[in-house]
Short mmCIF file of C-alpha atoms and ligand atoms in Angstrom, two decimals:
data_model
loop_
_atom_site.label_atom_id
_atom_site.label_comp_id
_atom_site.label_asym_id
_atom_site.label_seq_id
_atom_site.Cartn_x
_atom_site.Cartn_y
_atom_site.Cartn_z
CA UNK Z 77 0.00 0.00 0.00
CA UNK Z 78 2.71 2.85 0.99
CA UNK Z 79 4.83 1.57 -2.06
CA UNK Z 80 2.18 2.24 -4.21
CA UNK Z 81 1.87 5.63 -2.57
CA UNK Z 82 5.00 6.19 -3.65
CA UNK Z 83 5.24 5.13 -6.85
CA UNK Z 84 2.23 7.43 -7.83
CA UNK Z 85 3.68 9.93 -5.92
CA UNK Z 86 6.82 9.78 -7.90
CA UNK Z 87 5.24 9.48 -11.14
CA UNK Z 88 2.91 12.52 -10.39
CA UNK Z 89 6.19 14.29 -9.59
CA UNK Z 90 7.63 13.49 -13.39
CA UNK Z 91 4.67 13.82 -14.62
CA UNK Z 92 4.23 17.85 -13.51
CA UNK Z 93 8.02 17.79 -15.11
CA UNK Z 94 7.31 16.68 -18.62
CA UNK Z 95 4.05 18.39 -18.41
CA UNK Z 96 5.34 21.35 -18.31
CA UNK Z 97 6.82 23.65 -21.14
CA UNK Z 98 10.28 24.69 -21.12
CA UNK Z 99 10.07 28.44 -19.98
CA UNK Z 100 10.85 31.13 -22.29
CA UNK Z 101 14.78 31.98 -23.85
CA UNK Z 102 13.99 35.19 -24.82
CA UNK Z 103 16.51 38.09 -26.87
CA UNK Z 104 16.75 41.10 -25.19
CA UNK Z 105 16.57 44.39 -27.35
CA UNK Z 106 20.64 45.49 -27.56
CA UNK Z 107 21.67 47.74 -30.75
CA UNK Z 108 21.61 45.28 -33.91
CA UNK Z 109 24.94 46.53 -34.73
CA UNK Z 110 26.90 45.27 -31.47
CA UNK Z 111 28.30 41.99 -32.00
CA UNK Z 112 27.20 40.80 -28.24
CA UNK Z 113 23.54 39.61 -27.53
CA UNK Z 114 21.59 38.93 -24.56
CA UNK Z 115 18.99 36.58 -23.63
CA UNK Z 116 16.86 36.09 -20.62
CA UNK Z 117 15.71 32.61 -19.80
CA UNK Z 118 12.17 33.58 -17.78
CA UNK Z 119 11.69 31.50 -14.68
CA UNK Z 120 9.45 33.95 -13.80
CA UNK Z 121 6.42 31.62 -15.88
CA UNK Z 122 7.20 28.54 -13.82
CA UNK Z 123 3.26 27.63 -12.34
CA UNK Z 124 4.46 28.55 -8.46
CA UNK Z 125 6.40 32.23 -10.63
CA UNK Z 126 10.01 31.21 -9.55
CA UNK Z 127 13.08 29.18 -10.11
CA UNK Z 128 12.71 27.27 -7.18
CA UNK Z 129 10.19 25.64 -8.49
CA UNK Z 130 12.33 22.77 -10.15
CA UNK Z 131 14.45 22.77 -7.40
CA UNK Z 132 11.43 21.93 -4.84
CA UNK Z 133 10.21 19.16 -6.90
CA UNK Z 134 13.45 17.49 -7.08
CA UNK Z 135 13.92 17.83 -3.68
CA UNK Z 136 10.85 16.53 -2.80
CA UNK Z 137 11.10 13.18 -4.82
CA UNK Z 138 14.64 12.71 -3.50
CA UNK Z 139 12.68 12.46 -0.06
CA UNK Z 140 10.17 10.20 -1.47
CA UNK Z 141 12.84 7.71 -2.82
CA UNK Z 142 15.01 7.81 0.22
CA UNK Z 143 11.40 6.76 2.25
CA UNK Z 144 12.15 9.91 4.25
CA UNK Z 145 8.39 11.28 3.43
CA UNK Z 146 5.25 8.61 3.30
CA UNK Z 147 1.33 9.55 2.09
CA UNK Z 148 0.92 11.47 5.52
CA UNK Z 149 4.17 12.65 5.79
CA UNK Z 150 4.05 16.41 6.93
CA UNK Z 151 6.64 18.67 4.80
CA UNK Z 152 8.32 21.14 6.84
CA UNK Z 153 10.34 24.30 5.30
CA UNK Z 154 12.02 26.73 7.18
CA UNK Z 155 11.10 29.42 4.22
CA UNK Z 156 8.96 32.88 3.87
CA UNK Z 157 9.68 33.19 0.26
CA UNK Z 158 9.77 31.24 -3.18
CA UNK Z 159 11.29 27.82 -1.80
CA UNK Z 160 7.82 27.95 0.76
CA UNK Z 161 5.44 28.38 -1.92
CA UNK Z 162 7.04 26.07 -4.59
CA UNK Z 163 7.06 23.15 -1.66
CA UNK Z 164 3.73 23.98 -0.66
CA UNK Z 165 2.51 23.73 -4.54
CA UNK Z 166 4.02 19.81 -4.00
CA UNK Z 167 2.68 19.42 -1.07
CA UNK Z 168 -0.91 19.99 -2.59
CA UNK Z 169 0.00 18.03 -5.46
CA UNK Z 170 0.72 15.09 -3.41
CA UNK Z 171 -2.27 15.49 -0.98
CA UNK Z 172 0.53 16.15 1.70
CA UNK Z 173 0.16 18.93 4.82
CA UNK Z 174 2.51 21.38 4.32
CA UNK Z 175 4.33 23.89 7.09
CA UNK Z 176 6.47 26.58 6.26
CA UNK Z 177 8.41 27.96 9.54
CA UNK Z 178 8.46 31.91 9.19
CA UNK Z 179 10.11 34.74 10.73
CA UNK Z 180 7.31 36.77 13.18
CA UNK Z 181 7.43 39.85 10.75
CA UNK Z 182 6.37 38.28 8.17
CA UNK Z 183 3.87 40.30 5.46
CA UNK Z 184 0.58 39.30 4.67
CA UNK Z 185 1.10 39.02 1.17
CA UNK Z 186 4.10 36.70 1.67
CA UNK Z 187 1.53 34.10 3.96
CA UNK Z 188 -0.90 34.79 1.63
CA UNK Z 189 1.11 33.04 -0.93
CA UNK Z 190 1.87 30.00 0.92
CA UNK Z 191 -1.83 29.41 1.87
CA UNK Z 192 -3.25 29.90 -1.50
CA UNK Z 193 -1.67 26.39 -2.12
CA UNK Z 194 -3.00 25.14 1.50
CA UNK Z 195 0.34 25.84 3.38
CA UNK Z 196 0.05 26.57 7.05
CA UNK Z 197 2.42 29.40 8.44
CA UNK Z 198 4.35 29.01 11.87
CA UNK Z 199 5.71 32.59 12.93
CA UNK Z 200 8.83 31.91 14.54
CA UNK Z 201 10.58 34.99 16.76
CA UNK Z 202 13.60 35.84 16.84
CA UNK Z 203 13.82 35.58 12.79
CA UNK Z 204 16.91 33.45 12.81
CA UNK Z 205 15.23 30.32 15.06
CA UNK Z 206 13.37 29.19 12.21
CA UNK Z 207 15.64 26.68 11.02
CA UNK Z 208 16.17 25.33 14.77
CA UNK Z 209 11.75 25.63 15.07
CA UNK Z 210 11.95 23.79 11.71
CA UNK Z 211 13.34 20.64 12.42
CA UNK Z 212 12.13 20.71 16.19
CA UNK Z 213 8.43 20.60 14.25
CA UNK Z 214 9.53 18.04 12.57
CA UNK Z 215 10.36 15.37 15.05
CA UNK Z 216 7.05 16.47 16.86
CA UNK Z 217 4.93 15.84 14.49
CA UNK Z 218 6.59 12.80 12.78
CA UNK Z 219 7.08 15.20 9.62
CA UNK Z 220 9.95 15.79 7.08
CA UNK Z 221 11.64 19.01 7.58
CA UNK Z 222 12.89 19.91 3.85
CA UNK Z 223 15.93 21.88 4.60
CA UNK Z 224 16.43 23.05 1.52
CA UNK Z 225 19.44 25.04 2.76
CA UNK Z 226 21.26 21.67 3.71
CA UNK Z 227 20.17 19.58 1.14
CA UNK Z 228 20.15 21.00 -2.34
CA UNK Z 229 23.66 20.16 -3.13
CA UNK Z 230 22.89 15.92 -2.85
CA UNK Z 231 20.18 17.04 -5.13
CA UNK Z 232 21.06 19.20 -7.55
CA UNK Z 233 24.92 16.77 -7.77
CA UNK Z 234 22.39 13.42 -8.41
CA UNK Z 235 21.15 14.78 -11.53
CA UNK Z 236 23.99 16.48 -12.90
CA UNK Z 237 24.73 13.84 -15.52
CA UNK Z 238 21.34 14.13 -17.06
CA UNK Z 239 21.40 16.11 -20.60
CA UNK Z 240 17.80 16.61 -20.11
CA UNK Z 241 17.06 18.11 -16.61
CA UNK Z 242 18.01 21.57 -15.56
CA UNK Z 243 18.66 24.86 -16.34
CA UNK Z 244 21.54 24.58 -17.90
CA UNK Z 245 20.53 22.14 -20.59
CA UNK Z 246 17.18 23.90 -21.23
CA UNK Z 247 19.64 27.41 -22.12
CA UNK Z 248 21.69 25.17 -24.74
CA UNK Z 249 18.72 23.62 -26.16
CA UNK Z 250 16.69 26.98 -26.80
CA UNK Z 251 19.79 29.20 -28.19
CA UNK Z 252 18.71 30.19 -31.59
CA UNK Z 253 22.84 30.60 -32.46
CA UNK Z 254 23.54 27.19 -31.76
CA UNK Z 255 26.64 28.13 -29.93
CA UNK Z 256 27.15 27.95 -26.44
CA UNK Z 257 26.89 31.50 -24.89
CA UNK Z 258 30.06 32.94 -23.26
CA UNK Z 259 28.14 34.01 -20.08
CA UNK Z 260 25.35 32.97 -17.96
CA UNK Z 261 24.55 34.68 -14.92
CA UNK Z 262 22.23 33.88 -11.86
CA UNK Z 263 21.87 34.92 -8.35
CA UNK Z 264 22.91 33.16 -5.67
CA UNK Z 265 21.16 32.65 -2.58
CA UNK Z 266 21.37 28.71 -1.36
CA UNK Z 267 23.69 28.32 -4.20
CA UNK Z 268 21.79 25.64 -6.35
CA UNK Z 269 21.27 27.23 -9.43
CA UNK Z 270 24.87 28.43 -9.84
CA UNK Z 271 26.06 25.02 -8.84
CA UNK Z 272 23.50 23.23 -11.36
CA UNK Z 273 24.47 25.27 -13.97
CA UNK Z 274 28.30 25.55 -13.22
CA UNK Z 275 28.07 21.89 -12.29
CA UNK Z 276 26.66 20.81 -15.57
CA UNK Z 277 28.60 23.03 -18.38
CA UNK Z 278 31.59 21.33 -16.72
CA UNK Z 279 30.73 18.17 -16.26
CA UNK Z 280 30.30 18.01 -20.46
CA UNK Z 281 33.03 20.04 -21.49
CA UNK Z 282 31.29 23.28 -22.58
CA UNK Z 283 33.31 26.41 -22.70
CA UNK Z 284 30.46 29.20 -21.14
CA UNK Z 285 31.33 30.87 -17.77
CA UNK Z 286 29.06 31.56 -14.94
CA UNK Z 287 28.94 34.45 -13.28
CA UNK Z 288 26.98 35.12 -10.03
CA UNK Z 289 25.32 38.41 -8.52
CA UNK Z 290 26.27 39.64 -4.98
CA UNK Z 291 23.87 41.74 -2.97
CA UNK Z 292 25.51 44.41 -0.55
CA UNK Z 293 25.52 42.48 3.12
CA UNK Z 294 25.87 39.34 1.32
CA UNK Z 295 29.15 36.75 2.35
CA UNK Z 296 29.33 35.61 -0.82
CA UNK Z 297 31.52 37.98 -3.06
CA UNK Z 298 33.65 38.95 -0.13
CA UNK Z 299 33.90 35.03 0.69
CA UNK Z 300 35.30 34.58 -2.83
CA UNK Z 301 37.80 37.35 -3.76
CA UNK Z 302 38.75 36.58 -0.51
CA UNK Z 303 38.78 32.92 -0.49
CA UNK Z 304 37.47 32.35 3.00
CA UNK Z 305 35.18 29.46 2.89
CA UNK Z 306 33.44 30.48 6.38
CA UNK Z 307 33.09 34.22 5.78
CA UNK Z 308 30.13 35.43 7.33
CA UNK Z 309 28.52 39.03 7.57
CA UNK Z 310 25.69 38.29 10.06
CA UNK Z 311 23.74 40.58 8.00
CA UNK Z 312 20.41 39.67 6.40
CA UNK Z 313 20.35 41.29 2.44
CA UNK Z 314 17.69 43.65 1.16
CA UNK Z 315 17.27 41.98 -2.05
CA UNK Z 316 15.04 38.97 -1.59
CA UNK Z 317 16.37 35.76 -2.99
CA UNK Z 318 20.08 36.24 -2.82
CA UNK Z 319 22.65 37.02 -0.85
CA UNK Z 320 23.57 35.23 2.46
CA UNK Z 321 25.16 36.38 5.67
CA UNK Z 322 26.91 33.10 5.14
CA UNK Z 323 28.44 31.12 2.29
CA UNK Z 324 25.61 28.10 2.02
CA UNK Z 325 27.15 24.65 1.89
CA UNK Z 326 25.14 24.43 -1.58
CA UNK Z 327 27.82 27.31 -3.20
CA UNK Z 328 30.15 25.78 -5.26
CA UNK Z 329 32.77 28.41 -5.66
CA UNK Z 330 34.73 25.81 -8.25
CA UNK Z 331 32.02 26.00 -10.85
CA UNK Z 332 31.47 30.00 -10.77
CA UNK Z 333 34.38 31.86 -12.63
CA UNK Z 334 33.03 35.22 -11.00
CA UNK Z 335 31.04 36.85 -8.86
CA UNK Z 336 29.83 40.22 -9.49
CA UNK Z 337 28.60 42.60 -6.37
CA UNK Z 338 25.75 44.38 -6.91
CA UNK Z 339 24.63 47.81 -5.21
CA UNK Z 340 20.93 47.43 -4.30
CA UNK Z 341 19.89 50.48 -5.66
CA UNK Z 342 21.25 49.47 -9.12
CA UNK Z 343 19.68 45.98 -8.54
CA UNK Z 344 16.31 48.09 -8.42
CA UNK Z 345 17.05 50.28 -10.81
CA UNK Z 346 17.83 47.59 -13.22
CA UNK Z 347 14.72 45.53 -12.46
CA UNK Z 348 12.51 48.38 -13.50
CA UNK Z 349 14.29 49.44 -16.33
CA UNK Z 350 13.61 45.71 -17.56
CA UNK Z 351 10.17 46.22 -17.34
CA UNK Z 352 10.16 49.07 -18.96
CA UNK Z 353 12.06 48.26 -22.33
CA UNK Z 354 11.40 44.08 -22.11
CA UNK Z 355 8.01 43.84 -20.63
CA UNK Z 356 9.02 41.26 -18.29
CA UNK Z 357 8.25 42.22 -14.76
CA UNK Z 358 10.30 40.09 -12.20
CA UNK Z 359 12.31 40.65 -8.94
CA UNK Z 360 14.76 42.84 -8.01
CA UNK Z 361 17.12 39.46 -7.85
CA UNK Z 362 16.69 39.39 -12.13
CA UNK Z 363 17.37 42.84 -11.86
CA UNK Z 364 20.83 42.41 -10.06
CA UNK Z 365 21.78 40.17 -12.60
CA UNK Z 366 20.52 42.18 -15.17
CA UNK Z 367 23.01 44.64 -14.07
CA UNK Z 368 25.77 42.17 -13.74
CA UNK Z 369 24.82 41.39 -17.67
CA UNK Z 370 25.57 44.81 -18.63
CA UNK Z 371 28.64 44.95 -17.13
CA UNK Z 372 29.75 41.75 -18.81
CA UNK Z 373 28.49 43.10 -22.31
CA UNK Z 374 30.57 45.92 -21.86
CA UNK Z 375 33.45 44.35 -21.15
CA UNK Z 376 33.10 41.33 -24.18
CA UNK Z 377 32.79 44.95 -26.00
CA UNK Z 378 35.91 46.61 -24.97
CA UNK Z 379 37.92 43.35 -25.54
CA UNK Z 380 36.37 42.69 -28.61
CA UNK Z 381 34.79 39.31 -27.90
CA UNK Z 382 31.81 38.15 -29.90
CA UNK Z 383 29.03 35.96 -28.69
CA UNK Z 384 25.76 36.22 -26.05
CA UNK Z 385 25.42 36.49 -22.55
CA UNK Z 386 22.34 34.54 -20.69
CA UNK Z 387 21.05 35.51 -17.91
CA UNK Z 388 18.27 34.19 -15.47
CA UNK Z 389 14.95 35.62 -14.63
CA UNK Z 390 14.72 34.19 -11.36
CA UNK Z 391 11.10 35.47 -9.92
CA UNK Z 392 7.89 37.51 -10.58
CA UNK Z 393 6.98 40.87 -9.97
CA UNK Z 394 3.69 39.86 -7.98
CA UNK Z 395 5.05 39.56 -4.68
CA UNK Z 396 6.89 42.94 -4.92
CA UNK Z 397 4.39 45.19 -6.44
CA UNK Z 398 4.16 47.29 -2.83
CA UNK Z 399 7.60 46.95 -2.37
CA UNK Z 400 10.53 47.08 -4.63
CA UNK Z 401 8.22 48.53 -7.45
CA UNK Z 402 6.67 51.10 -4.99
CA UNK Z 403 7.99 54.71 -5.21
CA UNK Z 404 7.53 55.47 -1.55
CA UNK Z 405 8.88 52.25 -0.36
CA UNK Z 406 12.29 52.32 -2.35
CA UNK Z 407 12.57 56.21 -1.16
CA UNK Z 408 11.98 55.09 2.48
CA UNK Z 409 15.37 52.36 1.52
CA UNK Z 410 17.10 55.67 1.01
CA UNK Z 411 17.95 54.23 -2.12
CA UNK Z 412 19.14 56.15 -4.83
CA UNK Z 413 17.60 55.08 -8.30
CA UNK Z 414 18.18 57.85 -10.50
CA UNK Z 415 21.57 57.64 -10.98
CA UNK Z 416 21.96 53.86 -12.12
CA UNK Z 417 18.82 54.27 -14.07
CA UNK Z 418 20.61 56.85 -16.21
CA UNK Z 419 23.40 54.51 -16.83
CA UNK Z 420 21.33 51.57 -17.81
CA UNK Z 421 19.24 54.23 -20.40
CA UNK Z 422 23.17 55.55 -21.37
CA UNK Z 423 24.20 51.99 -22.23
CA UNK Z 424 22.33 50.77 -25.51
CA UNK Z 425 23.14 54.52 -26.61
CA UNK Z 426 26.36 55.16 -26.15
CA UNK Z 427 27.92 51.83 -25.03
CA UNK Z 428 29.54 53.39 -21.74
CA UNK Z 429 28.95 51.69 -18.32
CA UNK Z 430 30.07 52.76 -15.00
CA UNK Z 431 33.60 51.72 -13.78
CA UNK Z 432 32.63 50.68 -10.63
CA UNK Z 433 30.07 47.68 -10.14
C1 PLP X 705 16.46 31.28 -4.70
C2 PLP X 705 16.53 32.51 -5.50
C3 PLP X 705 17.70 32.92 -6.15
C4 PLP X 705 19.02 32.24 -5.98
O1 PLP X 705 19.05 30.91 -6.26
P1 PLP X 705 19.82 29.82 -5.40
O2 PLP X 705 19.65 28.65 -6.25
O3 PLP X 705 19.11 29.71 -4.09
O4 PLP X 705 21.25 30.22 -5.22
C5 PLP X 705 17.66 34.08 -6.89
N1 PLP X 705 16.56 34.83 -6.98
C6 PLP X 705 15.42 34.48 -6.35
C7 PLP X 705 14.25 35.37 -6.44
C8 PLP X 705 15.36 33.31 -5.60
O5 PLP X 705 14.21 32.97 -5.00
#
């Protein structure tokens, strides 16, 4: 009986993964005349509107197969943001109960989209107990606490041989040029996506570098020019997704050739300006790396290198619309937008770019 839970379980799981389109590769407007192009590969039209959408799924099967989670199994995430509402979408799927451990200050909008797929909240204060609350739930209740943090690196390393799953596949696949690009760029918060896509262009011997975006408060770009493995700012980020006050055992600094930091205001800047000239209205994590594209554009210019950068779309504008897309919000920040939003306007015209960042 349970083993036939899980095999339909399972097969639902691959089932939702073939189902489902590969998500958009789409050129980005650059002058026709510049012999560099850039494409965004939109993550933002996964069903639960992020990256970690794949990621969750994965995860959750891997839990499945290891007979870690059964058909009453409670799932457990110590998440407020995309990983909770991509595991709760499972969770549904599967007819499982799903908890996702949040700090107290959490925003309504954020719960709202973990219950829309029947996820229960737990406010957890102080902020940074949620992991310990998390897997304290867990052996109360008999549940699996997901741990996303922890785990992603068994998961993301099991399917790295697999030409047909991942990100970095589905870029080669949908390049019109047929040649690998010379750049793709992501975020990097646990560190999966880097590492998948890292992981997997060098694994199979292609040539493309990956580049990651840094946040300001973030351990990771310090961690890396510097070299120090257990670098840590304590500091929570103000661009949601990336950026950790820690290097996350998931980071695989061997498979990223560079990281680029980001200031947040041009990170916000550089999400709106996408939505402006490209339509495509995502987080202020795509607009980071957005950023970080330009500045690698610029550079294949100067050098005189030919070929396209990719760069990843990592989540949708919905959850942000009172935030990072709100005038009065962003002023509150103290940010300055003005000034990076002149350089991103500058940049198709005139092909200058700011020295610094
Ligand atoms: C998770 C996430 C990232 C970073 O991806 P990791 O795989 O965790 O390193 C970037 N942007 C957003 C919006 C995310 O949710």
């Amino acid at each position: 009986m349970s083993d036939s839970w899980r095999e339909r379980a399972l097969a639902a799981l691959s089932a939702e993964r073939i189902a489902r389109h590969p998500t958009p590769l789409r050129r980005y407007p650059l002058p026709l005349d510049w012999p560099v192009s850039l494409y965004v590969k939109d993550e933002t039209t996964q069903p639960t509107g992020s990256l970690k959408h794949p990621f969750a799924r994965d995860l959750i099967a891997d839990a499945i197969e290891a007979g870690k989670v059964g058909a009453t199994t409670r799932l457990i995430e110590a998440s407020s943001g995309n990983m909770a509402v991509a595991s709760a979408y499972f969770a549904l799927l599967l007819g499982l109960p799903f908890t996702a451990v949040v700090p107290h200050t959490t925003g309504a909008a954020k719960l709202a989209r973990i219950e829309k797929y029947g996820g229960t909240p737990h406010r957890v204060d102080p902020p940074l107990a949620v992991y310990e609350r998390a897997a304290e739930l867990a052996s109360e209740t008999g549940g699996h606490y997901l741990d996303h943090l922890g785990t992603i690196a068994d998961s993301v390393d099991a399917r790295l041989a697999d030409r047909d799953h991942g990100l970095a596949p589905a870029i080669l696949a949908g390049l019109p040029e047929g040649t690998p690009p010379e750049w793709i760029v992501v975020g990097v918060g646990s560190g999966a996506c880097s590492r998948a896509v890292g992981g997997y262009l060098r694994r199979h011997g292609y040539p493309t570098k990956v580049a990651v975006v840094d946040p300001e408060h973030s351990a990771y770009f310090p961690g890396w020019a510097t070299g120090c493995a257990d670098y840590a700012t304590g500091m929570p980020t103000r661009i949601e997704g990336i950026g950790r006050p820690r290097m996350e055992p998931a980071f695989d600094p061997a498979v990223v050739d560079l990281v680029i930091p980001v200031p947040d205001a041009a990170s916000v800047a550089a999400m709106r300006h996408l939505a402006a000239t490209a339509g495509l209205r995502a987080g202020p994590s795509t607009g980071a790396a957005f950023w970080g594209s330009c500045h690698l554009l610029h550079r294949m210019r100067q050098y005189g290198t030919r070929g396209s950068v990719v760069m990843v779309a990592a989540d949708a504008a919905d959850a942000y619309t009172g935030t990072y897309y709100d005038d009065a919000w962003t002023m509150a920040k103290g940010w300055d937008l003005a000034t990076p939003a002149a350089a991103l306007s500058r940049f198709p015209r005139t092909g200058a770019w700011p020295d610094q960042g």
